[in-house]
């Protein structure tokens, strides 16, 4: 089941979660709260005074990456290895240098444009977050009109993306986004979080691998609650457009997973 908690006020949304999660804990049901990495401390502080003393046995606050780490550690999977920004820059520079003779658009540019490495790293990060691989780029290049520069740029980017990933795998194994996709695949094959109530808060949007994970958490007897900063799922407010898109995508994923969707609409505080 997918339960969407929609409310424009952060305190109201936190209040809804701090009411639901202690109820799970007191009933002896395992549950977890997934938040962005930088939000974990604030969430722990918010729940410190609301949870019973036995909470440590049933409840934990995680990020998506920490969720993957825990499941891989328990059920088998790659160990987390981080590649720092400087190493990534060096690997991307080496990729462009190596492929330069075969690149149509970025070969000569890469030798004289010092900013190209940073631009390509940003592009690769966006592609990974959107679930787009080098094969998709190659297909797009083949379907476009060959008159302009875009097909050649896409083919170059596809080659750079594939080779850069190979170099990152050699240096440190799977990228963070690939680890999340692997987690989604594990959840698809086996209900590793069956019986666990999963709460998600403080995300305005999700990456493609994160959506994959959320979709698997909805299936079967899954109980997924997502709190969003929005007055209602299909809000027309311009400043909430991106969050409305997130809500709509979650509802579509729930339909694909064949699960029920419940909506909890929270009021704004007086004077807000």
PDB file of C-alpha atoms in Angstrom:
ATOM      1  CA  UNK A   1       0.000   0.000   0.000  1.00  0.00           C
ATOM      2  CA  UNK A   2       1.076   3.568  -0.690  1.00  0.00           C
ATOM      3  CA  UNK A   3       0.029   6.204   1.798  1.00  0.00           C
ATOM      4  CA  UNK A   4       0.726   9.760   0.673  1.00  0.00           C
ATOM      5  CA  UNK A   5       0.873  12.335   3.450  1.00  0.00           C
ATOM      6  CA  UNK A   6       0.489  15.734   1.819  1.00  0.00           C
ATOM      7  CA  UNK A   7       0.902  18.977   3.704  1.00  0.00           C
ATOM      8  CA  UNK A   8       2.600  22.308   3.048  1.00  0.00           C
ATOM      9  CA  UNK A   9       3.813  22.656   6.638  1.00  0.00           C
ATOM     10  CA  UNK A  10       6.857  20.673   7.779  1.00  0.00           C
ATOM     11  CA  UNK A  11       5.737  20.537  11.420  1.00  0.00           C
ATOM     12  CA  UNK A  12       2.380  19.060  10.439  1.00  0.00           C
ATOM     13  CA  UNK A  13       4.050  16.380   8.325  1.00  0.00           C
ATOM     14  CA  UNK A  14       6.548  15.587  11.082  1.00  0.00           C
ATOM     15  CA  UNK A  15       3.656  15.397  13.535  1.00  0.00           C
ATOM     16  CA  UNK A  16       1.878  12.839  11.371  1.00  0.00           C
ATOM     17  CA  UNK A  17       5.023  10.699  11.231  1.00  0.00           C
ATOM     18  CA  UNK A  18       5.797  11.029  14.935  1.00  0.00           C
ATOM     19  CA  UNK A  19       2.296   9.735  15.618  1.00  0.00           C
ATOM     20  CA  UNK A  20       2.425   6.786  13.205  1.00  0.00           C
ATOM     21  CA  UNK A  21       5.946   5.486  13.864  1.00  0.00           C
ATOM     22  CA  UNK A  22       5.693   5.193  17.683  1.00  0.00           C
ATOM     23  CA  UNK A  23       2.437   3.273  17.175  1.00  0.00           C
ATOM     24  CA  UNK A  24       4.333   0.744  15.041  1.00  0.00           C
ATOM     25  CA  UNK A  25       7.109   0.504  17.633  1.00  0.00           C
ATOM     26  CA  UNK A  26       4.713   0.010  20.542  1.00  0.00           C
ATOM     27  CA  UNK A  27       2.965  -2.738  18.585  1.00  0.00           C
ATOM     28  CA  UNK A  28       6.304  -4.478  18.007  1.00  0.00           C
ATOM     29  CA  UNK A  29       6.317  -3.867  14.247  1.00  0.00           C
ATOM     30  CA  UNK A  30       9.606  -3.173  12.502  1.00  0.00           C
ATOM     31  CA  UNK A  31       9.738   0.173  10.714  1.00  0.00           C
ATOM     32  CA  UNK A  32      12.229   2.607   9.256  1.00  0.00           C
ATOM     33  CA  UNK A  33      12.321   6.214   8.125  1.00  0.00           C
ATOM     34  CA  UNK A  34      14.200   7.054   4.927  1.00  0.00           C
ATOM     35  CA  UNK A  35      15.431  10.636   4.625  1.00  0.00           C
ATOM     36  CA  UNK A  36      18.194  12.411   2.661  1.00  0.00           C
ATOM     37  CA  UNK A  37      21.675  11.931   4.119  1.00  0.00           C
ATOM     38  CA  UNK A  38      21.860  15.502   5.394  1.00  0.00           C
ATOM     39  CA  UNK A  39      18.460  15.213   7.091  1.00  0.00           C
ATOM     40  CA  UNK A  40      19.264  12.206   9.306  1.00  0.00           C
ATOM     41  CA  UNK A  41      20.453  14.194  12.340  1.00  0.00           C
ATOM     42  CA  UNK A  42      17.388  16.468  12.338  1.00  0.00           C
ATOM     43  CA  UNK A  43      15.072  13.471  12.051  1.00  0.00           C
ATOM     44  CA  UNK A  44      16.793  11.692  14.927  1.00  0.00           C
ATOM     45  CA  UNK A  45      16.386  14.837  17.025  1.00  0.00           C
ATOM     46  CA  UNK A  46      12.683  15.126  16.101  1.00  0.00           C
ATOM     47  CA  UNK A  47      11.973  11.538  17.168  1.00  0.00           C
ATOM     48  CA  UNK A  48      14.160  11.480  20.286  1.00  0.00           C
ATOM     49  CA  UNK A  49      11.366  12.441  22.689  1.00  0.00           C
ATOM     50  CA  UNK A  50       8.514  10.597  21.001  1.00  0.00           C
ATOM     51  CA  UNK A  51       9.791   7.017  20.851  1.00  0.00           C
ATOM     52  CA  UNK A  52       9.593   4.455  23.662  1.00  0.00           C
ATOM     53  CA  UNK A  53      12.770   3.041  25.174  1.00  0.00           C
ATOM     54  CA  UNK A  54      12.463  -0.161  23.118  1.00  0.00           C
ATOM     55  CA  UNK A  55      12.548   1.755  19.812  1.00  0.00           C
ATOM     56  CA  UNK A  56      16.079   0.629  18.976  1.00  0.00           C
ATOM     57  CA  UNK A  57      14.843  -2.933  18.452  1.00  0.00           C
ATOM     58  CA  UNK A  58      12.213  -1.945  15.885  1.00  0.00           C
ATOM     59  CA  UNK A  59      13.029   1.428  14.319  1.00  0.00           C
ATOM     60  CA  UNK A  60      15.935   3.036  12.489  1.00  0.00           C
ATOM     61  CA  UNK A  61      16.523   6.164  10.418  1.00  0.00           C
ATOM     62  CA  UNK A  62      18.240   5.553   7.093  1.00  0.00           C
ATOM     63  CA  UNK A  63      19.096   7.076   3.742  1.00  0.00           C
ATOM     64  CA  UNK A  64      18.622   5.082   0.541  1.00  0.00           C
ATOM     65  CA  UNK A  65      22.341   4.344   0.457  1.00  0.00           C
ATOM     66  CA  UNK A  66      22.392   3.209   4.095  1.00  0.00           C
ATOM     67  CA  UNK A  67      19.377   1.004   3.411  1.00  0.00           C
ATOM     68  CA  UNK A  68      21.336  -0.620   0.578  1.00  0.00           C
ATOM     69  CA  UNK A  69      24.406  -1.013   2.797  1.00  0.00           C
ATOM     70  CA  UNK A  70      22.375  -2.761   5.486  1.00  0.00           C
ATOM     71  CA  UNK A  71      20.642  -5.179   3.129  1.00  0.00           C
ATOM     72  CA  UNK A  72      23.842  -5.991   1.223  1.00  0.00           C
ATOM     73  CA  UNK A  73      25.660  -6.615   4.507  1.00  0.00           C
ATOM     74  CA  UNK A  74      22.907  -8.948   5.729  1.00  0.00           C
ATOM     75  CA  UNK A  75      21.964 -10.759   2.521  1.00  0.00           C
ATOM     76  CA  UNK A  76      25.063 -10.341   0.384  1.00  0.00           C
ATOM     77  CA  UNK A  77      26.104  -7.595  -1.976  1.00  0.00           C
ATOM     78  CA  UNK A  78      28.934  -5.219  -2.867  1.00  0.00           C
ATOM     79  CA  UNK A  79      30.674  -3.307  -0.122  1.00  0.00           C
ATOM     80  CA  UNK A  80      30.322   0.488  -0.295  1.00  0.00           C
ATOM     81  CA  UNK A  81      33.383   2.181  -1.792  1.00  0.00           C
ATOM     82  CA  UNK A  82      33.257   5.899  -2.490  1.00  0.00           C
ATOM     83  CA  UNK A  83      35.153   7.560  -5.335  1.00  0.00           C
ATOM     84  CA  UNK A  84      35.990  11.150  -4.415  1.00  0.00           C
ATOM     85  CA  UNK A  85      35.460  14.136  -6.670  1.00  0.00           C
ATOM     86  CA  UNK A  86      39.154  14.524  -7.476  1.00  0.00           C
ATOM     87  CA  UNK A  87      39.449  10.861  -8.503  1.00  0.00           C
ATOM     88  CA  UNK A  88      36.318  11.127 -10.656  1.00  0.00           C
ATOM     89  CA  UNK A  89      37.709  14.205 -12.377  1.00  0.00           C
ATOM     90  CA  UNK A  90      40.962  12.395 -13.095  1.00  0.00           C
ATOM     91  CA  UNK A  91      39.105   9.339 -14.435  1.00  0.00           C
ATOM     92  CA  UNK A  92      36.929  11.505 -16.679  1.00  0.00           C
ATOM     93  CA  UNK A  93      39.950  13.436 -17.980  1.00  0.00           C
ATOM     94  CA  UNK A  94      41.688  10.139 -18.726  1.00  0.00           C
ATOM     95  CA  UNK A  95      38.546   8.828 -20.458  1.00  0.00           C
ATOM     96  CA  UNK A  96      38.315  11.821 -22.794  1.00  0.00           C
ATOM     97  CA  UNK A  97      42.059  11.678 -23.499  1.00  0.00           C
ATOM     98  CA  UNK A  98      41.861   7.968 -24.306  1.00  0.00           C
ATOM     99  CA  UNK A  99      38.808   8.272 -26.573  1.00  0.00           C
ATOM    100  CA  UNK A 100      39.803  11.571 -28.213  1.00  0.00           C
ATOM    101  CA  UNK A 101      40.859  10.034 -31.575  1.00  0.00           C
ATOM    102  CA  UNK A 102      37.421   8.432 -32.012  1.00  0.00           C
ATOM    103  CA  UNK A 103      35.210  11.252 -30.678  1.00  0.00           C
ATOM    104  CA  UNK A 104      33.394  13.324 -33.287  1.00  0.00           C
ATOM    105  CA  UNK A 105      32.667  16.459 -31.255  1.00  0.00           C
ATOM    106  CA  UNK A 106      34.549  16.264 -27.959  1.00  0.00           C
ATOM    107  CA  UNK A 107      37.908  14.933 -29.141  1.00  0.00           C
ATOM    108  CA  UNK A 108      39.599  18.224 -29.990  1.00  0.00           C
ATOM    109  CA  UNK A 109      37.451  20.169 -27.519  1.00  0.00           C
ATOM    110  CA  UNK A 110      38.621  18.005 -24.645  1.00  0.00           C
ATOM    111  CA  UNK A 111      42.234  18.931 -25.281  1.00  0.00           C
ATOM    112  CA  UNK A 112      41.658  22.677 -25.080  1.00  0.00           C
ATOM    113  CA  UNK A 113      38.576  23.051 -22.822  1.00  0.00           C
ATOM    114  CA  UNK A 114      39.583  22.571 -19.181  1.00  0.00           C
ATOM    115  CA  UNK A 115      35.939  22.898 -18.090  1.00  0.00           C
ATOM    116  CA  UNK A 116      34.783  19.974 -20.244  1.00  0.00           C
ATOM    117  CA  UNK A 117      35.673  17.405 -17.577  1.00  0.00           C
ATOM    118  CA  UNK A 118      33.365  19.054 -15.033  1.00  0.00           C
ATOM    119  CA  UNK A 119      30.579  19.412 -17.606  1.00  0.00           C
ATOM    120  CA  UNK A 120      30.819  15.733 -18.572  1.00  0.00           C
ATOM    121  CA  UNK A 121      30.817  14.651 -14.917  1.00  0.00           C
ATOM    122  CA  UNK A 122      27.622  16.645 -14.382  1.00  0.00           C
ATOM    123  CA  UNK A 123      26.057  15.081 -17.478  1.00  0.00           C
ATOM    124  CA  UNK A 124      26.988  11.551 -16.369  1.00  0.00           C
ATOM    125  CA  UNK A 125      25.536  12.158 -12.899  1.00  0.00           C
ATOM    126  CA  UNK A 126      22.253  13.352 -14.435  1.00  0.00           C
ATOM    127  CA  UNK A 127      22.130  10.336 -16.739  1.00  0.00           C
ATOM    128  CA  UNK A 128      22.690   7.931 -13.830  1.00  0.00           C
ATOM    129  CA  UNK A 129      20.034   9.653 -11.720  1.00  0.00           C
ATOM    130  CA  UNK A 130      17.560   9.392 -14.608  1.00  0.00           C
ATOM    131  CA  UNK A 131      18.290   5.751 -15.326  1.00  0.00           C
ATOM    132  CA  UNK A 132      19.657   6.477 -18.809  1.00  0.00           C
ATOM    133  CA  UNK A 133      22.491   4.300 -20.090  1.00  0.00           C
ATOM    134  CA  UNK A 134      24.873   4.497 -23.018  1.00  0.00           C
ATOM    135  CA  UNK A 135      22.658   2.170 -25.096  1.00  0.00           C
ATOM    136  CA  UNK A 136      19.770   4.616 -24.752  1.00  0.00           C
ATOM    137  CA  UNK A 137      21.997   7.464 -25.932  1.00  0.00           C
ATOM    138  CA  UNK A 138      23.129   5.424 -28.943  1.00  0.00           C
ATOM    139  CA  UNK A 139      19.526   4.625 -29.827  1.00  0.00           C
ATOM    140  CA  UNK A 140      18.530   8.291 -29.539  1.00  0.00           C
ATOM    141  CA  UNK A 141      21.418   9.312 -31.792  1.00  0.00           C
ATOM    142  CA  UNK A 142      20.333   6.778 -34.423  1.00  0.00           C
ATOM    143  CA  UNK A 143      16.727   7.998 -34.461  1.00  0.00           C
ATOM    144  CA  UNK A 144      17.519  11.703 -34.840  1.00  0.00           C
ATOM    145  CA  UNK A 145      18.093  13.545 -38.086  1.00  0.00           C
ATOM    146  CA  UNK A 146      21.784  13.269 -38.907  1.00  0.00           C
ATOM    147  CA  UNK A 147      22.053  16.817 -40.262  1.00  0.00           C
ATOM    148  CA  UNK A 148      22.834  18.616 -37.013  1.00  0.00           C
ATOM    149  CA  UNK A 149      25.521  18.167 -34.338  1.00  0.00           C
ATOM    150  CA  UNK A 150      23.278  16.491 -31.729  1.00  0.00           C
ATOM    151  CA  UNK A 151      23.617  12.859 -32.975  1.00  0.00           C
ATOM    152  CA  UNK A 152      27.408  13.085 -32.891  1.00  0.00           C
ATOM    153  CA  UNK A 153      27.325  14.640 -29.422  1.00  0.00           C
ATOM    154  CA  UNK A 154      25.073  11.822 -28.169  1.00  0.00           C
ATOM    155  CA  UNK A 155      27.358   9.161 -29.660  1.00  0.00           C
ATOM    156  CA  UNK A 156      30.377  10.804 -28.043  1.00  0.00           C
ATOM    157  CA  UNK A 157      28.580  11.003 -24.713  1.00  0.00           C
ATOM    158  CA  UNK A 158      27.537   7.352 -24.966  1.00  0.00           C
ATOM    159  CA  UNK A 159      31.139   6.266 -25.551  1.00  0.00           C
ATOM    160  CA  UNK A 160      32.456   8.507 -22.761  1.00  0.00           C
ATOM    161  CA  UNK A 161      29.754   7.324 -20.345  1.00  0.00           C
ATOM    162  CA  UNK A 162      30.439   3.631 -20.994  1.00  0.00           C
ATOM    163  CA  UNK A 163      34.225   3.954 -20.721  1.00  0.00           C
ATOM    164  CA  UNK A 164      34.046   6.197 -17.651  1.00  0.00           C
ATOM    165  CA  UNK A 165      31.813   3.652 -15.910  1.00  0.00           C
ATOM    166  CA  UNK A 166      34.293   0.902 -16.710  1.00  0.00           C
ATOM    167  CA  UNK A 167      37.091   2.923 -15.166  1.00  0.00           C
ATOM    168  CA  UNK A 168      34.999   3.670 -12.047  1.00  0.00           C
ATOM    169  CA  UNK A 169      34.123  -0.027 -11.698  1.00  0.00           C
ATOM    170  CA  UNK A 170      37.802  -0.927 -11.876  1.00  0.00           C
ATOM    171  CA  UNK A 171      38.680   1.725  -9.290  1.00  0.00           C
ATOM    172  CA  UNK A 172      35.847   1.239  -6.809  1.00  0.00           C
ATOM    173  CA  UNK A 173      33.119  -1.131  -7.987  1.00  0.00           C
ATOM    174  CA  UNK A 174      29.534  -0.046  -8.512  1.00  0.00           C
ATOM    175  CA  UNK A 175      28.535   3.616  -8.494  1.00  0.00           C
ATOM    176  CA  UNK A 176      26.018   4.708  -5.813  1.00  0.00           C
ATOM    177  CA  UNK A 177      23.172   4.799  -8.330  1.00  0.00           C
ATOM    178  CA  UNK A 178      24.077   1.297  -9.544  1.00  0.00           C
ATOM    179  CA  UNK A 179      24.036   0.026  -5.962  1.00  0.00           C
ATOM    180  CA  UNK A 180      20.503   1.367  -5.565  1.00  0.00           C
ATOM    181  CA  UNK A 181      19.404  -0.298  -8.810  1.00  0.00           C
ATOM    182  CA  UNK A 182      20.911  -3.551  -7.533  1.00  0.00           C
ATOM    183  CA  UNK A 183      18.953  -3.132  -4.296  1.00  0.00           C
ATOM    184  CA  UNK A 184      15.747  -2.680  -6.290  1.00  0.00           C
ATOM    185  CA  UNK A 185      16.543  -5.885  -8.188  1.00  0.00           C
ATOM    186  CA  UNK A 186      17.091  -7.770  -4.930  1.00  0.00           C
ATOM    187  CA  UNK A 187      13.771  -6.509  -3.573  1.00  0.00           C
ATOM    188  CA  UNK A 188      12.092  -7.522  -6.839  1.00  0.00           C
ATOM    189  CA  UNK A 189      13.379 -11.069  -6.487  1.00  0.00           C
ATOM    190  CA  UNK A 190      12.717 -11.493  -2.781  1.00  0.00           C
ATOM    191  CA  UNK A 191      10.580  -9.540  -0.256  1.00  0.00           C
ATOM    192  CA  UNK A 192      13.514  -8.763   2.035  1.00  0.00           C
ATOM    193  CA  UNK A 193      11.562  -6.014   3.809  1.00  0.00           C
ATOM    194  CA  UNK A 194       8.294  -7.937   4.166  1.00  0.00           C
ATOM    195  CA  UNK A 195       6.472  -6.847   7.295  1.00  0.00           C
ATOM    196  CA  UNK A 196       8.513  -3.640   7.620  1.00  0.00           C
ATOM    197  CA  UNK A 197       6.644  -0.335   7.507  1.00  0.00           C
ATOM    198  CA  UNK A 198       8.719   2.127   5.482  1.00  0.00           C
ATOM    199  CA  UNK A 199       8.290   5.877   5.910  1.00  0.00           C
ATOM    200  CA  UNK A 200       9.896   8.413   3.570  1.00  0.00           C
ATOM    201  CA  UNK A 201      10.224  12.116   4.325  1.00  0.00           C
ATOM    202  CA  UNK A 202      11.981  15.323   3.195  1.00  0.00           C
ATOM    203  CA  UNK A 203      12.408  14.403  -0.482  1.00  0.00           C
ATOM    204  CA  UNK A 204      11.078  16.888  -3.074  1.00  0.00           C
ATOM    205  CA  UNK A 205      11.826  14.326  -5.806  1.00  0.00           C
ATOM    206  CA  UNK A 206      13.547  10.992  -6.356  1.00  0.00           C
ATOM    207  CA  UNK A 207      16.123   9.605  -8.747  1.00  0.00           C
ATOM    208  CA  UNK A 208      15.249   6.770 -11.114  1.00  0.00           C
ATOM    209  CA  UNK A 209      16.890   4.080  -8.898  1.00  0.00           C
ATOM    210  CA  UNK A 210      15.069   5.467  -5.847  1.00  0.00           C
ATOM    211  CA  UNK A 211      11.747   5.226  -7.690  1.00  0.00           C
ATOM    212  CA  UNK A 212      12.639   1.596  -8.529  1.00  0.00           C
ATOM    213  CA  UNK A 213      13.119   0.861  -4.826  1.00  0.00           C
ATOM    214  CA  UNK A 214       9.909   2.618  -3.799  1.00  0.00           C
ATOM    215  CA  UNK A 215       7.956   0.669  -6.409  1.00  0.00           C
ATOM    216  CA  UNK A 216       9.207  -2.621  -4.967  1.00  0.00           C
ATOM    217  CA  UNK A 217       8.353  -1.503  -1.432  1.00  0.00           C
ATOM    218  CA  UNK A 218       4.718  -0.984  -2.495  1.00  0.00           C
ATOM    219  CA  UNK A 219       4.230  -4.497  -3.823  1.00  0.00           C
ATOM    220  CA  UNK A 220       2.430  -7.327  -2.077  1.00  0.00           C
ATOM    221  CA  UNK A 221       1.887  -6.624   1.602  1.00  0.00           C
ATOM    222  CA  UNK A 222       4.299  -3.685   1.544  1.00  0.00           C
ATOM    223  CA  UNK A 223       3.368  -0.640   3.597  1.00  0.00           C
ATOM    224  CA  UNK A 224       4.995   2.520   2.227  1.00  0.00           C
ATOM    225  CA  UNK A 225       4.256   6.015   3.521  1.00  0.00           C
ATOM    226  CA  UNK A 226       5.681   9.054   1.716  1.00  0.00           C
ATOM    227  CA  UNK A 227       5.351  12.565   3.156  1.00  0.00           C
ATOM    228  CA  UNK A 228       5.431  15.369   0.579  1.00  0.00           C
ATOM    229  CA  UNK A 229       5.538  19.144   0.878  1.00  0.00           C
ATOM    230  CA  UNK A 230       2.380  19.776  -1.139  1.00  0.00           C
ATOM    231  CA  UNK A 231      -1.223  20.623  -0.338  1.00  0.00           C
ATOM    232  CA  UNK A 232      -2.662  17.790  -2.462  1.00  0.00           C
ATOM    233  CA  UNK A 233      -1.186  15.259  -4.925  1.00  0.00           C
ATOM    234  CA  UNK A 234      -2.328  17.009  -8.102  1.00  0.00           C
ATOM    235  CA  UNK A 235      -1.756  20.568  -6.963  1.00  0.00           C
ATOM    236  CA  UNK A 236      -1.732  23.202  -9.696  1.00  0.00           C
ATOM    237  CA  UNK A 237       0.345  25.678  -7.678  1.00  0.00           C
ATOM    238  CA  UNK A 238       3.325  26.700  -9.862  1.00  0.00           C
ATOM    239  CA  UNK A 239       5.828  26.618  -6.987  1.00  0.00           C
ATOM    240  CA  UNK A 240       4.796  23.028  -6.172  1.00  0.00           C
ATOM    241  CA  UNK A 241       4.986  21.731  -9.747  1.00  0.00           C
ATOM    242  CA  UNK A 242       8.022  19.488  -9.183  1.00  0.00           C
ATOM    243  CA  UNK A 243       6.543  17.949  -6.033  1.00  0.00           C
ATOM    244  CA  UNK A 244       3.205  17.446  -7.815  1.00  0.00           C
ATOM    245  CA  UNK A 245       5.109  15.587 -10.530  1.00  0.00           C
ATOM    246  CA  UNK A 246       6.696  13.403  -7.834  1.00  0.00           C
ATOM    247  CA  UNK A 247       3.285  12.644  -6.307  1.00  0.00           C
ATOM    248  CA  UNK A 248       1.821  11.814  -9.699  1.00  0.00           C
ATOM    249  CA  UNK A 249       4.686   9.468 -10.522  1.00  0.00           C
ATOM    250  CA  UNK A 250       4.324   7.661  -7.196  1.00  0.00           C
ATOM    251  CA  UNK A 251       0.614   7.164  -7.839  1.00  0.00           C
ATOM    252  CA  UNK A 252       1.353   5.786 -11.314  1.00  0.00           C
ATOM    253  CA  UNK A 253       3.939   3.398  -9.862  1.00  0.00           C
ATOM    254  CA  UNK A 254       1.388   2.240  -7.305  1.00  0.00           C
ATOM    255  CA  UNK A 255      -0.994   1.482 -10.164  1.00  0.00           C
ATOM    256  CA  UNK A 256       1.701  -0.536 -11.912  1.00  0.00           C
ATOM    257  CA  UNK A 257       2.407  -2.414  -8.683  1.00  0.00           C
ATOM    258  CA  UNK A 258      -1.314  -3.080  -8.211  1.00  0.00           C
ATOM    259  CA  UNK A 259      -1.432  -1.574  -4.747  1.00  0.00           C
ATOM    260  CA  UNK A 260      -3.919   0.653  -2.971  1.00  0.00           C
ATOM    261  CA  UNK A 261      -3.255   4.388  -2.633  1.00  0.00           C
ATOM    262  CA  UNK A 262      -4.411   6.363   0.391  1.00  0.00           C
ATOM    263  CA  UNK A 263      -4.094  10.103   0.731  1.00  0.00           C
ATOM    264  CA  UNK A 264      -3.799  12.036   3.974  1.00  0.00           C
ATOM    265  CA  UNK A 265      -4.195  15.769   3.408  1.00  0.00           C
ATOM    266  CA  UNK A 266      -2.862  17.917   6.228  1.00  0.00           C
ATOM    267  CA  UNK A 267      -3.966  21.515   6.767  1.00  0.00           C
ATOM    268  CA  UNK A 268      -1.575  24.431   6.806  1.00  0.00           C
ATOM    269  CA  UNK A 269      -1.047  26.068  10.180  1.00  0.00           C
ATOM    270  CA  UNK A 270      -3.054  29.167  10.911  1.00  0.00           C
ATOM    271  CA  UNK A 271      -1.259  32.240   9.660  1.00  0.00           C
ATOM    272  CA  UNK A 272       1.076  30.236   7.384  1.00  0.00           C
TER     273      UNK A 272
END
